[in-house]
Amino acid sequence: MRRGTMSCSRVRGLLEEYHEGSLPAGEEAGVAAHLSRCDSCESEWRQIARFAAVLGGLPAADPGAGLVGAISARAAALPSPRERWLAELGGRRLAAAVGVCVVALAGVRYLAALGLEPVEAWAAGLVSSAVGWLAAVVSAGGPLARALAGVAGAFRLAADAAAPTVGLYLAAEVAAVAAVVLVLSWARVRVHGRVVGLVV
Amino acid sequence: MAGPAQAAEDEILVQRCLDGQAGAFDALVASHHRRVYNLVYRMVGNAEDAMDLTQEAFLRAYSKLHTFERGRPFLAWLRRIATNLCIDHLRRRGSPDVSLDERTESGAQHADTSPGASPEEALEVSEDARRVLDAVYRLPPRQRAALVLRYVDGMKVAEIARALRVPEGTVKTMLFRGRQAVREMVGEL
């Protein structure tokens, strides 16, 4: 059955949005015009409105005073969101970061074989600092931090053996901090974006 | 607090939570526990289960907060978690809530049994509302969830579709069939 420019089936498909008030003005006017002429659709519309009035008019159920405290107490016993995020970071993502460092070091060794020895010292300082910073951020005081500190120390010895200048050490330190910040920011975006996280 | 202002406040609190600030999650709980409890209570129909499921919804949100998609409304995410917990709970429970049946048969159907409901509030639960509620509690879980989210909580069809992970057309069908089923049980409103 047609009433005006909208069919009954079209109008019935729009009645919930009409009740929400979320229809564009043109469609809203079309539905209103149809309802003013069609008893069947108008009956369906009244049923929706009645449901909303009866159920929407129920008094709000009151949980009482203890609910907030109960939730807070139970949440306090769980790892915090930050700890969970860092735990994820400390797993697959840290492994990825270490992998990148190893590949970078291999590349630098190749450059060193070409006679660019200061680059090797710079790279060893960079890796030492980056691993140290990651240890501090990811697992301060834990066994992972101690293991990473050992790795950082080994690279530091390598850097010392290559006898770099103070300028090279400083450059490595700055680059290490920047690298760690970038890795952490990148990881966080991926955590919330839920997309690239599948790659690692 | 109005919708956009509440959403902005939630965004700040979520960030503080992720930054490890103590008390930020408590503030989120304080802001939303009543609304979530009311939704859950109307979905499962009894106060004890509603208390448990509301706690579970907040704890699940806390555990998954680091995966929360920033820029989305926190309350909608929280309601989706609560709704799915309720649906799972209703499926596990299987049959309609026995205590509701008993309450109706005992003639105490005018009483709103939520823990903090005052006698005045109880009187406000009309005969129509009680009959409709008892019928809603006999619907299949997802159909029941759709009706409660739409007509009790006032969510829009598009929001319900996201919460239940179904197309909007499916939500409209669930609402239509749910209303039809209720009407068959209680007659014309």
Tab-separated table of N, CA and C in Angstrom, chain B residues 96-106 134 138:
chain	number	residue	atom	x	y	z
B	96	PRO	N	13.994	-18.651	31.435
B	96	PRO	CA	13.662	-17.358	32.024
B	96	PRO	C	13.899	-17.350	33.527
B	97	ASP	N	14.146	-16.171	34.050
B	97	ASP	CA	14.481	-16.030	35.464
B	97	ASP	C	13.355	-16.520	36.365
B	98	VAL	N	13.666	-17.507	37.210
B	98	VAL	CA	12.655	-18.127	38.055
B	98	VAL	C	12.096	-17.131	39.066
B	99	SER	N	12.990	-16.313	39.636
B	99	SER	CA	12.523	-15.398	40.672
B	99	SER	C	11.504	-14.417	40.122
B	100	LEU	N	11.656	-14.076	38.828
B	100	LEU	CA	10.685	-13.169	38.233
B	100	LEU	C	9.331	-13.851	38.118
B	101	ASP	N	9.359	-15.120	37.722
B	101	ASP	CA	8.110	-15.869	37.628
B	101	ASP	C	7.424	-15.907	38.988
B	102	GLU	N	8.210	-16.223	40.016
B	102	GLU	CA	7.638	-16.332	41.348
B	102	GLU	C	7.066	-15.005	41.817
B	103	ARG	N	7.776	-13.927	41.463
B	103	ARG	CA	7.340	-12.611	41.916
B	103	ARG	C	5.976	-12.278	41.296
B	104	THR	N	5.842	-12.620	40.029
B	104	THR	CA	4.590	-12.337	39.342
B	104	THR	C	3.456	-13.174	39.927
B	105	GLU	N	3.767	-14.467	40.126
B	105	GLU	CA	2.716	-15.351	40.618
B	105	GLU	C	2.312	-15.010	42.047
B	106	SER	N	3.246	-14.483	42.815
B	106	SER	CA	2.930	-14.190	44.203
B	106	SER	C	2.103	-12.917	44.357
B	134	ASP	N	8.015	-8.384	32.531
B	134	ASP	CA	7.951	-9.839	32.711
B	134	ASP	C	7.968	-10.556	31.364
B	138	ARG	N	11.201	-13.003	29.183
B	138	ARG	CA	10.988	-14.329	28.591
B	138	ARG	C	11.499	-14.417	27.151
